PDB file of C-alpha atoms in Angstrom:
ATOM      1  CA  MET A 244       4.960  86.776 107.821  1.00 61.00           C
ATOM      2  CA  THR A 245       7.928  88.992 106.987  1.00 58.00           C
ATOM      3  CA  GLU A 246       8.954  90.295 103.555  1.00 60.00           C
ATOM      4  CA  SER A 247      12.033  92.420 102.950  1.00 60.00           C
ATOM      5  CA  SER A 248      13.230  94.758 100.255  1.00 60.00           C
ATOM      6  CA  PRO A 249      16.239  97.074 100.266  1.00 57.00           C
ATOM      7  CA  ALA A 250      13.978  99.950 101.342  1.00 72.00           C
ATOM      8  CA  SER A 251      11.842  98.358 104.056  1.00 87.00           C
ATOM      9  CA  THR A 252      10.615  95.214 105.745  1.00 92.00           C
ATOM     10  CA  LEU A 253       6.916  94.358 105.694  1.00 93.00           C
ATOM     11  CA  LEU A 254       5.654  92.518 108.766  1.00 95.00           C
ATOM     12  CA  THR A 255       2.128  91.111 108.601  1.00 95.00           C
ATOM     13  CA  VAL A 256       0.571  90.846 112.061  1.00 95.00           C
ATOM     14  CA  SER A 257      -2.527  88.833 112.976  1.00 95.00           C
ATOM     15  CA  GLY A 258      -4.578  88.026 116.066  1.00 96.00           C
ATOM     16  CA  GLU A 259      -4.788  90.374 119.023  1.00 96.00           C
ATOM     17  CA  LEU A 260      -2.397  93.146 120.007  1.00 96.00           C
ATOM     18  CA  ALA A 261      -3.041  92.621 123.681  1.00 96.00           C
ATOM     19  CA  GLY A 262      -0.975  91.035 126.434  1.00 95.00           C
ATOM     20  CA  ALA A 263       1.165  88.251 124.987  1.00 96.00           C
ATOM     21  CA  GLY A 264       0.344  89.280 121.401  1.00 96.00           C
ATOM     22  CA  ALA A 265       1.703  92.770 122.034  1.00 96.00           C
ATOM     23  CA  GLU A 266       4.856  91.338 123.608  1.00 96.00           C
ATOM     24  CA  ARG A 267       5.363  89.011 120.615  1.00 96.00           C
ATOM     25  CA  LEU A 268       5.088  91.968 118.235  1.00 96.00           C
ATOM     26  CA  LEU A 269       7.611  93.979 120.219  1.00 95.00           C
ATOM     27  CA  SER A 270       9.998  91.003 120.307  1.00 96.00           C
ATOM     28  CA  ARG A 271       9.724  90.583 116.525  1.00 95.00           C
ATOM     29  CA  LEU A 272      10.347  94.293 115.993  1.00 94.00           C
ATOM     30  CA  ASP A 273      13.360  94.145 118.309  1.00 93.00           C
ATOM     31  CA  ARG A 274      14.788  91.163 116.383  1.00 94.00           C
ATOM     32  CA  LEU A 275      14.280  92.863 113.014  1.00 94.00           C
ATOM     33  CA  LEU A 276      15.944  96.061 114.210  1.00 93.00           C
ATOM     34  CA  ASP A 277      18.797  94.080 115.791  1.00 92.00           C
ATOM     35  CA  GLN A 278      19.312  92.361 112.413  1.00 92.00           C
ATOM     36  CA  GLY A 279      19.712  95.738 110.704  1.00 91.00           C
ATOM     37  CA  HIS A 280      16.217  96.256 109.294  1.00 92.00           C
ATOM     38  CA  ARG A 281      15.771  99.996 109.898  1.00 91.00           C
ATOM     39  CA  TYR A 282      12.440 100.666 108.176  1.00 94.00           C
ATOM     40  CA  VAL A 283       9.585  98.387 109.176  1.00 95.00           C
ATOM     41  CA  VAL A 284       6.070  98.545 107.767  1.00 94.00           C
ATOM     42  CA  LEU A 285       3.313  96.779 109.698  1.00 94.00           C
ATOM     43  CA  ASP A 286       0.212  95.389 108.025  1.00 94.00           C
ATOM     44  CA  LEU A 287      -2.392  95.150 110.796  1.00 95.00           C
ATOM     45  CA  THR A 288      -5.305  94.158 108.547  1.00 94.00           C
ATOM     46  CA  ALA A 289      -5.652  90.768 110.284  1.00 95.00           C
ATOM     47  CA  VAL A 290      -5.411  92.190 113.823  1.00 96.00           C
ATOM     48  CA  SER A 291      -8.814  91.815 115.458  1.00 94.00           C
ATOM     49  CA  PHE A 292      -8.220  93.720 118.707  1.00 95.00           C
ATOM     50  CA  CYS A 293      -5.772  96.246 120.153  1.00 95.00           C
ATOM     51  CA  ASP A 294      -5.637  97.395 123.765  1.00 95.00           C
ATOM     52  CA  SER A 295      -3.267  99.630 125.727  1.00 94.00           C
ATOM     53  CA  SER A 296      -0.511  96.994 125.681  1.00 96.00           C
ATOM     54  CA  GLY A 297      -0.752  96.920 121.866  1.00 95.00           C
ATOM     55  CA  ILE A 298      -0.561 100.699 121.728  1.00 95.00           C
ATOM     56  CA  SER A 299       2.448 100.574 124.049  1.00 95.00           C
ATOM     57  CA  ALA A 300       4.169  98.015 121.797  1.00 96.00           C
ATOM     58  CA  LEU A 301       3.620 100.243 118.760  1.00 96.00           C
ATOM     59  CA  VAL A 302       4.942 103.334 120.573  1.00 95.00           C
ATOM     60  CA  ARG A 303       7.974 101.441 121.876  1.00 95.00           C
ATOM     61  CA  GLY A 304       8.636  99.925 118.437  1.00 95.00           C
ATOM     62  CA  HIS A 305       8.393 103.356 116.827  1.00 95.00           C
ATOM     63  CA  ALA A 306      10.791 104.830 119.393  1.00 96.00           C
ATOM     64  CA  ARG A 307      13.261 101.986 118.926  1.00 94.00           C
ATOM     65  CA  ALA A 308      13.174 102.260 115.113  1.00 94.00           C
ATOM     66  CA  SER A 309      13.600 106.042 115.299  1.00 94.00           C
ATOM     67  CA  ALA A 310      16.564 105.663 117.671  1.00 94.00           C
ATOM     68  CA  ALA A 311      18.143 103.319 115.105  1.00 90.00           C
ATOM     69  CA  ALA A 312      17.808 106.046 112.425  1.00 91.00           C
ATOM     70  CA  GLY A 313      14.888 104.182 110.876  1.00 93.00           C
ATOM     71  CA  GLY A 314      11.137 104.236 111.106  1.00 94.00           C
ATOM     72  CA  LEU A 315       7.978 102.276 111.799  1.00 94.00           C
ATOM     73  CA  ARG A 316       4.896 102.760 109.623  1.00 94.00           C
ATOM     74  CA  LEU A 317       1.509 101.127 109.224  1.00 93.00           C
ATOM     75  CA  SER A 318       0.242 100.092 105.812  1.00 90.00           C
ATOM     76  CA  ALA A 319      -3.255  99.022 106.847  1.00 91.00           C
ATOM     77  CA  ALA A 320      -5.370  98.086 109.845  1.00 93.00           C
ATOM     78  CA  SER A 321      -8.748  96.555 110.552  1.00 91.00           C
ATOM     79  CA  ASP A 322     -11.642  98.934 111.305  1.00 90.00           C
ATOM     80  CA  GLN A 323     -11.476  98.265 115.077  1.00 89.00           C
ATOM     81  CA  VAL A 324      -7.728  98.798 115.252  1.00 93.00           C
ATOM     82  CA  THR A 325      -7.912 101.887 113.025  1.00 93.00           C
ATOM     83  CA  ARG A 326     -10.442 103.426 115.416  1.00 92.00           C
ATOM     84  CA  VAL A 327      -8.224 102.759 118.449  1.00 92.00           C
ATOM     85  CA  LEU A 328      -5.186 104.173 116.667  1.00 93.00           C
ATOM     86  CA  GLU A 329      -7.072 107.271 115.547  1.00 92.00           C
ATOM     87  CA  LEU A 330      -8.405 107.915 119.066  1.00 92.00           C
ATOM     88  CA  SER A 331      -4.926 107.512 120.548  1.00 90.00           C
ATOM     89  CA  GLY A 332      -3.281 109.768 117.947  1.00 89.00           C
ATOM     90  CA  LEU A 333      -1.024 106.965 116.739  1.00 91.00           C
ATOM     91  CA  ALA A 334      -2.649 106.638 113.318  1.00 91.00           C
ATOM     92  CA  ARG A 335      -1.203 109.939 112.143  1.00 90.00           C
ATOM     93  CA  MET A 336       2.172 109.389 113.837  1.00 90.00           C
ATOM     94  CA  LEU A 337       2.560 105.972 112.187  1.00 92.00           C
ATOM     95  CA  GLY A 338       1.347 107.104 108.759  1.00 90.00           C
ATOM     96  CA  LEU A 339      -1.932 105.204 108.678  1.00 87.00           C
ATOM     97  CA  PRO A 340      -4.259 106.719 106.052  1.00 76.00           C
ATOM     98  CA  SER A 341      -7.173 108.524 107.678  1.00 64.00           C
ATOM     99  CA  THR A 342     -10.644 106.997 107.557  1.00 58.00           C
ATOM    100  CA  VAL A 343     -12.300 110.234 108.654  1.00 54.00           C
ATOM    101  CA  VAL A 344     -14.890 111.299 106.108  1.00 49.00           C
ATOM    102  CA  THR A 345     -15.294 115.034 105.623  1.00 48.00           C
ATOM    103  CA  PRO A 346     -18.488 116.477 104.176  1.00 50.00           C
TER     104      PRO A 346
END
């Protein structure tokens, strides 16, 4: 699902960010950027799994949006995906709120 406003485009992603799922995400991001959407926000709440191909798609999408004078941000992610993104360092880069609890 895609929703647009003048400021940004929200893309809701579901399923797995692995293999074909990661390629589909990157293709959708490419299409949005080609259509002039410069700021894309991804909602990954319904993504159940993310592997290295998913991470690669997010990095490539971020690089492509940045090169187009835009940006790619995350609004939310499932617990599993949040953990992967935090371990990879992408959570901070893509603006995902931290789930780290400090005493």
